[in-house]
Short mmCIF file of C-alpha atoms in Angstrom, two decimals:
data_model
loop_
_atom_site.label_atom_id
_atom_site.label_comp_id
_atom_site.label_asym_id
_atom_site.label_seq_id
_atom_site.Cartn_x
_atom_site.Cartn_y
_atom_site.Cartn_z
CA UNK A 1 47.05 126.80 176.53
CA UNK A 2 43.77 127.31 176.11
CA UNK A 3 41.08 124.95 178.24
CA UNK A 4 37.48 125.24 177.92
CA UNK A 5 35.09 123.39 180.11
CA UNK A 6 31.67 123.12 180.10
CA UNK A 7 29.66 121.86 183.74
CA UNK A 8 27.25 120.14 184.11
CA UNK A 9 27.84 117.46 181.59
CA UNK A 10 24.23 116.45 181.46
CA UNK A 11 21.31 118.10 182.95
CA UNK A 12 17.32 116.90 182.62
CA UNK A 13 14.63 119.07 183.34
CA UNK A 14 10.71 119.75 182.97
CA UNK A 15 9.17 121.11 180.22
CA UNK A 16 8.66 124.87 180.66
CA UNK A 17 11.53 125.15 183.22
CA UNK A 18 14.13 127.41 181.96
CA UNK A 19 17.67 126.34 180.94
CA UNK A 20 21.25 127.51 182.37
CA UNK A 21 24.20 126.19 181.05
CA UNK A 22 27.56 127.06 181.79
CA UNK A 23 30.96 127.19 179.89
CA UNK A 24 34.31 128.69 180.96
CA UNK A 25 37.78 129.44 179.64
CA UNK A 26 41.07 129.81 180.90
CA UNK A 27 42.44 132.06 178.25
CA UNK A 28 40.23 135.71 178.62
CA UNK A 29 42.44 136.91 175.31
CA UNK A 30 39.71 135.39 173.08
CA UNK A 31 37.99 137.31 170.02
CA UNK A 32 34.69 135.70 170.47
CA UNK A 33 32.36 132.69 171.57
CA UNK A 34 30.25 130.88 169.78
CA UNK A 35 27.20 128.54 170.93
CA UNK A 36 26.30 125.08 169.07
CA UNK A 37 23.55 122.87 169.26
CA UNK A 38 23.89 118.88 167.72
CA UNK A 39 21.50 116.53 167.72
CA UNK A 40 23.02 113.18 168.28
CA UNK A 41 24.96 111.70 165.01
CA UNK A 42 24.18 115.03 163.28
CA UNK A 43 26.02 118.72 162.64
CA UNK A 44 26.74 121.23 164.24
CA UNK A 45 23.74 124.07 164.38
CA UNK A 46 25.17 127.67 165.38
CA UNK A 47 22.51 129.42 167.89
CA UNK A 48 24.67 132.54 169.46
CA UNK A 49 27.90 134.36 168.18
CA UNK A 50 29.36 137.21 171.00
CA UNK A 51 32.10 139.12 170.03
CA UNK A 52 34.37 139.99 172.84
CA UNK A 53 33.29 143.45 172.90
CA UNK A 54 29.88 142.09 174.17
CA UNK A 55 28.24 141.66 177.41
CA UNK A 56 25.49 139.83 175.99
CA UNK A 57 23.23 138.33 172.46
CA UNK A 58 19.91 137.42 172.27
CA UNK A 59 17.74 135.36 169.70
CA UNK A 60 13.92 134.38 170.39
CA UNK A 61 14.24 131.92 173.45
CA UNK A 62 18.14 132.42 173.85
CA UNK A 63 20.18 134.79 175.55
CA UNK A 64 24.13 134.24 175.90
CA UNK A 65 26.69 136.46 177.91
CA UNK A 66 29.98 136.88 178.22
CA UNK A 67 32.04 138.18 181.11
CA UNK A 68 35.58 137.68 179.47
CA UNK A 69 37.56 138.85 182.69
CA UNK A 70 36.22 135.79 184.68
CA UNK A 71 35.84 133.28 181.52
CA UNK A 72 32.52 132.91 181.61
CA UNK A 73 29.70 132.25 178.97
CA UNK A 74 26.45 131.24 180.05
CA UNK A 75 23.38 130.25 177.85
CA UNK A 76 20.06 130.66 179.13
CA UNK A 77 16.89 128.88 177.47
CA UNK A 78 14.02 130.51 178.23
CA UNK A 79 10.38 128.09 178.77
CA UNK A 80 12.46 124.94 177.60
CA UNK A 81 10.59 122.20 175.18
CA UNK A 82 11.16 118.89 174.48
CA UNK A 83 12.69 119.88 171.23
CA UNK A 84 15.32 121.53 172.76
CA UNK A 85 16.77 118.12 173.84
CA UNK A 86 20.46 118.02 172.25
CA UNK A 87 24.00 118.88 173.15
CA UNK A 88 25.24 122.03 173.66
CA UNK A 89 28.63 123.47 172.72
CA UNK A 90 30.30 126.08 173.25
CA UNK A 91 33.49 127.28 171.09
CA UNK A 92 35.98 129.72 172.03
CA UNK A 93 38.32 131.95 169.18
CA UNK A 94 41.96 133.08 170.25
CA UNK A 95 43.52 132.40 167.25
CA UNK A 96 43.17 133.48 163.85
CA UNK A 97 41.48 130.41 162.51
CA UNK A 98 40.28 127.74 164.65
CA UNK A 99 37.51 127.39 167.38
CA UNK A 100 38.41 125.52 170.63
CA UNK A 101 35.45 123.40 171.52
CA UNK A 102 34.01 122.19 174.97
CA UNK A 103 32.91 118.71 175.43
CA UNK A 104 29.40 120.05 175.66
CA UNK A 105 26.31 119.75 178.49
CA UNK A 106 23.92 117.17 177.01
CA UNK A 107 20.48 118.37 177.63
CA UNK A 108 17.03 116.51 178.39
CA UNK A 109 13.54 118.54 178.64
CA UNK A 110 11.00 116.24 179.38
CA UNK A 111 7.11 116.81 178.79
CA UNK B 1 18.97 129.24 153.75
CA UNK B 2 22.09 128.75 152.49
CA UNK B 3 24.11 125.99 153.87
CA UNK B 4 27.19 123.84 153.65
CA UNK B 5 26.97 120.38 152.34
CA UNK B 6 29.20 117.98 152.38
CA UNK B 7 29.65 114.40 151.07
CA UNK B 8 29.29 111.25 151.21
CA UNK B 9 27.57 111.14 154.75
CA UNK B 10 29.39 107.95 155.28
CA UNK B 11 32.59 106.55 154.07
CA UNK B 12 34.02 103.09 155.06
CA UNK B 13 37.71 102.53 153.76
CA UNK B 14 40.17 99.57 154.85
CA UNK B 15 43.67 101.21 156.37
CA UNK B 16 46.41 102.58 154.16
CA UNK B 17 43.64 103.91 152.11
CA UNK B 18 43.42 107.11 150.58
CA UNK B 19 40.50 108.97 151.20
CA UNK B 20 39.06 112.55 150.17
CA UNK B 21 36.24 114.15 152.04
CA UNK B 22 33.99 117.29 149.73
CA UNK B 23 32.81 120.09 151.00
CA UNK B 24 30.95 122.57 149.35
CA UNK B 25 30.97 126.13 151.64
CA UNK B 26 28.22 128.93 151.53
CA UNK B 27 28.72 130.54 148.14
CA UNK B 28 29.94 134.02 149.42
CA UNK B 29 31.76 133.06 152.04
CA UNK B 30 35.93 133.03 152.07
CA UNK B 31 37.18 131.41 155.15
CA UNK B 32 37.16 127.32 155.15
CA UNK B 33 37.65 124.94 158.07
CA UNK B 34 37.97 121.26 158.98
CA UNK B 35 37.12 120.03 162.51
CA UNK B 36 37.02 116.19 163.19
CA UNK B 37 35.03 114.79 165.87
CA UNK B 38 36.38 110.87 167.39
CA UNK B 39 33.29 109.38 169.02
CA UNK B 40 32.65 110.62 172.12
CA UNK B 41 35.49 113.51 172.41
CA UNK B 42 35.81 116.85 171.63
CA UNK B 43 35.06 118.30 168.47
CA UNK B 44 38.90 119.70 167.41
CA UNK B 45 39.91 121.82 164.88
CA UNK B 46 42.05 120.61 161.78
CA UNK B 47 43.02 123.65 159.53
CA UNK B 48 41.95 127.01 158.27
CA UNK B 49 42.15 128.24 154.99
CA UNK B 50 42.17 131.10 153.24
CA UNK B 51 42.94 132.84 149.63
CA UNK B 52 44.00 129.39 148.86
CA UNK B 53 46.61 128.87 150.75
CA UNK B 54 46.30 127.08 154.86
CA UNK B 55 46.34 130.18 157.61
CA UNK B 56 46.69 127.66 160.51
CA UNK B 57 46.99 123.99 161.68
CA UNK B 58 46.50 121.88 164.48
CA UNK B 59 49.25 119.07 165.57
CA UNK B 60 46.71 116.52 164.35
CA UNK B 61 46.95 117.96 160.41
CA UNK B 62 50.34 116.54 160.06
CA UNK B 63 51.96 115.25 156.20
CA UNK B 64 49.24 112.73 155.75
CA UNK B 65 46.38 115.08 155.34
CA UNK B 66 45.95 117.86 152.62
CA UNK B 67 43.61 120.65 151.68
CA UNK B 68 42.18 122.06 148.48
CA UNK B 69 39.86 124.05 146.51
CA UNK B 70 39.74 122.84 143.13
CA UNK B 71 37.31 124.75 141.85
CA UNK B 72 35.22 128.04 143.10
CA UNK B 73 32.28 125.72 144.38
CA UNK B 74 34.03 122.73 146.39
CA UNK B 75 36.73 122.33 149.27
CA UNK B 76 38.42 118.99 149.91
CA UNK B 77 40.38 117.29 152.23
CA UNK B 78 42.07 114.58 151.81
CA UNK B 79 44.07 111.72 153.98
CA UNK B 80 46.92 110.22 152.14
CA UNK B 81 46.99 106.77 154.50
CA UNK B 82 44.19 106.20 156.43
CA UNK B 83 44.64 104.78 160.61
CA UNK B 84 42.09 103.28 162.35
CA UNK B 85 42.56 106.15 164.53
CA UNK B 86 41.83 108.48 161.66
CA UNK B 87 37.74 107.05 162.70
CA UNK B 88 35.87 110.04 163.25
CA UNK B 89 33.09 112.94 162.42
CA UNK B 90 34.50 114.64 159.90
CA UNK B 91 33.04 118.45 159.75
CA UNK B 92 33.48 121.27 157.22
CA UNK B 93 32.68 124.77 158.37
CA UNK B 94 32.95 128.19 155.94
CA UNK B 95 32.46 131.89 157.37
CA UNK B 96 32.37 135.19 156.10
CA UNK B 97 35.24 136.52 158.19
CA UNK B 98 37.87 135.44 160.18
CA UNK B 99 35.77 136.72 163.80
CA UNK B 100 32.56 135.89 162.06
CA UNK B 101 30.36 133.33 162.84
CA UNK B 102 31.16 129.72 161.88
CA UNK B 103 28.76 127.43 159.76
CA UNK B 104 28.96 123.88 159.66
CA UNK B 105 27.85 121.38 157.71
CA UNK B 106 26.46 117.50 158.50
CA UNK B 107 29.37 115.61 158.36
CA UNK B 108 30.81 112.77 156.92
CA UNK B 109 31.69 109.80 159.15
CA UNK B 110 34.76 108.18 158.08
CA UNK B 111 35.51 104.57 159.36
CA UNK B 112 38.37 103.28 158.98
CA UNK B 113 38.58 99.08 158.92
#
């Protein structure tokens, strides 16, 4: 059964510091992974798909990578800004349908 | 952009009570979802469906809850007897593809009294 875990489960830092957050899986037969950002009481906003034929996928400020053998994502923030306080998620696919969720690293950039 | 909506953004409903949730997807897309989110837990996955018909379910999705697309525009799920337990974040996702990326739209909190 599939178990995805995301560490730490909170993490606060300084404006302009950049951002590492972690998620891993204990099922490496997944199809992709997919990174989520919600603001508290709202959606969920996708930032990152990888396939898992992918070592890595960038957007502006965000690069995500994937080393399925070890199940292991990582998300890194680059120059972090108060607006990018929310909770991250990550997702995992090994099924046809459904994502498989992690509880998520709530995140805190102070100015 | 497009997006998915969904309404209402909150519904309160006393137990026993039937309920439907609406979702409207991204127009072009063909894959639908429901994910539920109880305060403070995991966001977990409901049902899939596809070409009108459900291509997989969760334990949770048992005979009180149902899916449908009425219409070409809207995608609804419905719970036959409310719980208390049933209180949760109730999200609708579409995508493209089955391996494609997953949209999701705000939510509708359901509380159940």
């Amino acid at each position: 059964k599939q178990e995805v875990t995301q560490i730490p489960a909170a993490l606060s830092v300084p404006e302009g510091e950049n951002l590492v957050l972690n998620c891993s899986f204990t099922d490496s037969a997944i199809y992709n992974l997919q990174w989520f950002r919600q603001d508290p009481g709202k959606g969920l906003t996708s930032l990152l798909l990888i396939q898992s034929s992918q070592r890595e996928q960038t957007s502006g400020r965000l690069n995500a990578s994937l080393d399925k053998s070890s199940g292991r994502s990582t998300l890194y923030i680059a120059a972090s800004q108060p607006g990018d306080s929310a909770t991250y998620l990550c997702a995992v696919k090994n099924s046809w349908g459904k994502l498989q969720f992690g509880a998520g690293t709530q995140v805190v950039v102070t100015p | 952009e497009p997006e998915v909506t969904q309404t209402p953004s909150h519904q309160v409903t006393q137990m026993g009570q039937e309920v439907i949730l609406r979702c409207v997807p991204i127009s072009n897309h063909l894959y639908f979802y429901w994910y539920r989110q109880i305060l403070g837990q995991k966001v977990e996955f409901l049902v899939s469906f596809y070409n009108n018909e459900i291509s997989e379910k969760s334990e949770i999705f048992d005979d009180q809850f149902s899916v449908e697309r009425p219409d070409g525009s809207n995608f609804t799920l419905k719970i036959r007897s409310t719980k208390l337990e049933d209180s949760a974040m109730y999200f609708c996702a579409s995508s493209t593809g089955t391996y494609n990326e997953q949209f999701f739209g705000p939510g509708t909190r359901l509380t159940v009294l």
